[in-house]
CSV table of C-alpha atoms in Angstrom, one decimal:
chain,number,residue,atom,x,y,z
W,301,ASP,CA,234.2,-19.1,101.1
W,302,LYS,CA,232.0,-18.3,98.2
W,303,ILE,CA,230.1,-21.6,98.4
W,304,GLU,CA,229.8,-21.1,102.1
W,305,LYS,CA,228.2,-17.6,101.7
W,306,GLN,CA,225.9,-19.1,99.1
W,307,LEU,CA,224.9,-21.9,101.4
W,308,LYS,CA,224.2,-19.5,104.3
W,309,LYS,CA,222.1,-17.2,102.0
W,310,HIS,CA,220.1,-20.2,100.7
W,311,LEU,CA,219.4,-21.5,104.2
W,312,SER,CA,218.3,-18.1,105.5
W,313,LYS,CA,215.9,-17.9,102.6
W,314,LEU,CA,214.5,-21.4,103.5
W,315,ARG,CA,214.1,-20.4,107.1
W,316,GLY,CA,212.1,-17.3,106.1
W,317,ARG,CA,209.6,-19.2,103.9
W,318,ARG,CA,206.1,-19.9,105.3
W,319,PRO,CA,204.3,-23.2,104.6
W,320,GLU,CA,202.1,-22.9,101.4
W,321,GLY,CA,198.8,-21.2,102.1
W,322,GLU,CA,199.9,-19.5,105.3
W,323,VAL,CA,199.6,-15.8,105.2
W,324,GLU,CA,201.0,-13.4,107.7
W,325,GLU,CA,198.4,-11.0,109.0
W,326,SER,CA,199.4,-8.0,111.0
W,327,ILE,CA,196.5,-6.7,113.1
W,328,THR,CA,197.1,-3.8,115.3
W,329,GLU,CA,195.6,-3.5,118.8
W,330,GLU,CA,193.5,-0.6,117.6
W,331,GLU,CA,191.9,-2.9,115.0
W,332,LEU,CA,191.1,-5.5,117.6
W,333,GLU,CA,189.3,-3.1,119.9
W,334,GLU,CA,185.7,-2.2,119.0
W,335,PRO,CA,184.7,1.4,119.7
W,336,ILE,CA,182.6,2.0,122.8
W,337,ILE,CA,179.5,3.8,121.6
W,338,GLU,CA,178.0,4.7,124.9
W,339,VAL,CA,178.9,4.4,128.6
W,340,GLU,CA,176.1,4.2,131.2
W,341,ARG,CA,176.9,4.1,134.9
W,342,LEU,CA,174.5,2.6,137.2
W,343,VAL,CA,174.1,1.8,140.9
W,344,ALA,CA,173.5,-1.9,141.5
W,345,LYS,CA,170.9,-1.9,144.0
W,346,PRO,CA,170.7,-4.8,146.6
W,347,MET,CA,167.8,-7.0,146.0
W,348,ASP,CA,167.0,-10.7,145.7
W,349,PRO,CA,166.3,-12.3,142.2
W,350,GLU,CA,162.6,-12.3,142.9
W,351,GLU,CA,162.5,-8.6,143.5
W,352,ALA,CA,164.6,-8.0,140.4
W,353,ALA,CA,162.0,-10.1,138.4
W,354,MET,CA,159.2,-7.9,139.6
W,355,GLN,CA,161.3,-4.8,138.7
W,356,ILE,CA,162.0,-6.0,135.2
W,357,ASN,CA,158.4,-6.8,134.5
W,358,LEU,CA,157.2,-3.4,135.9
W,359,THR,CA,159.6,-1.4,133.8
W,360,ASN,CA,159.5,-3.5,130.5
W,361,GLN,CA,163.4,-3.5,130.5
W,362,ASP,CA,165.2,-6.3,128.7
W,363,PHE,CA,167.6,-6.8,131.7
W,364,ILE,CA,168.4,-5.5,135.1
W,365,VAL,CA,171.8,-5.4,136.9
W,366,PHE,CA,171.6,-5.8,140.6
W,367,ARG,CA,173.6,-6.8,143.7
W,368,ASN,CA,172.3,-10.0,145.1
W,369,ALA,CA,171.2,-9.2,148.7
W,370,LYS,CA,172.3,-12.8,149.9
W,371,SER,CA,175.7,-13.2,148.1
W,372,GLN,CA,176.5,-9.5,147.6
W,373,GLU,CA,177.6,-10.4,144.0
W,374,ILE,CA,176.6,-8.5,141.0
W,375,ASN,CA,173.9,-10.4,139.0
W,376,VAL,CA,172.1,-9.8,135.8
W,377,LEU,CA,168.5,-10.9,135.3
W,378,TYR,CA,167.3,-10.8,131.6
W,379,LYS,CA,164.3,-11.6,129.4
W,380,LYS,CA,164.9,-14.6,127.2
W,381,LYS,CA,163.4,-14.9,123.7
W,382,ASP,CA,160.9,-17.5,125.0
W,383,GLY,CA,159.6,-14.9,127.5
W,384,ASN,CA,161.2,-16.5,130.5
W,385,LEU,CA,163.8,-14.9,132.7
W,386,GLY,CA,167.5,-15.9,132.8
W,387,LEU,CA,169.9,-15.2,135.7
W,388,ILE,CA,173.6,-14.6,135.3
W,389,GLU,CA,175.7,-15.1,138.4
W,390,PRO,CA,179.5,-14.9,138.7
W,391,ALA,CA,181.3,-18.2,138.9
W,392,GLY,CA,183.9,-18.8,141.6
């Protein structure tokens, strides 16, 4: 009995060991979430990408969120570092 208890104790210790170099990190959900600094609500106006491009150039904004008049999907038009415009459309 004594040897059996020692064997069980030894085996449970072996099962609890982690491979060398592996560290258990405990991160809470709160640590994973970045704080939201500011919330801005906007109305995504229906327009085509060309109209959004004119709007972004007139207002000197870096991006504009709009509802694509043809697809009715929310799109984002943004200024790229090279000065051109990029369009983000939802996939699927």
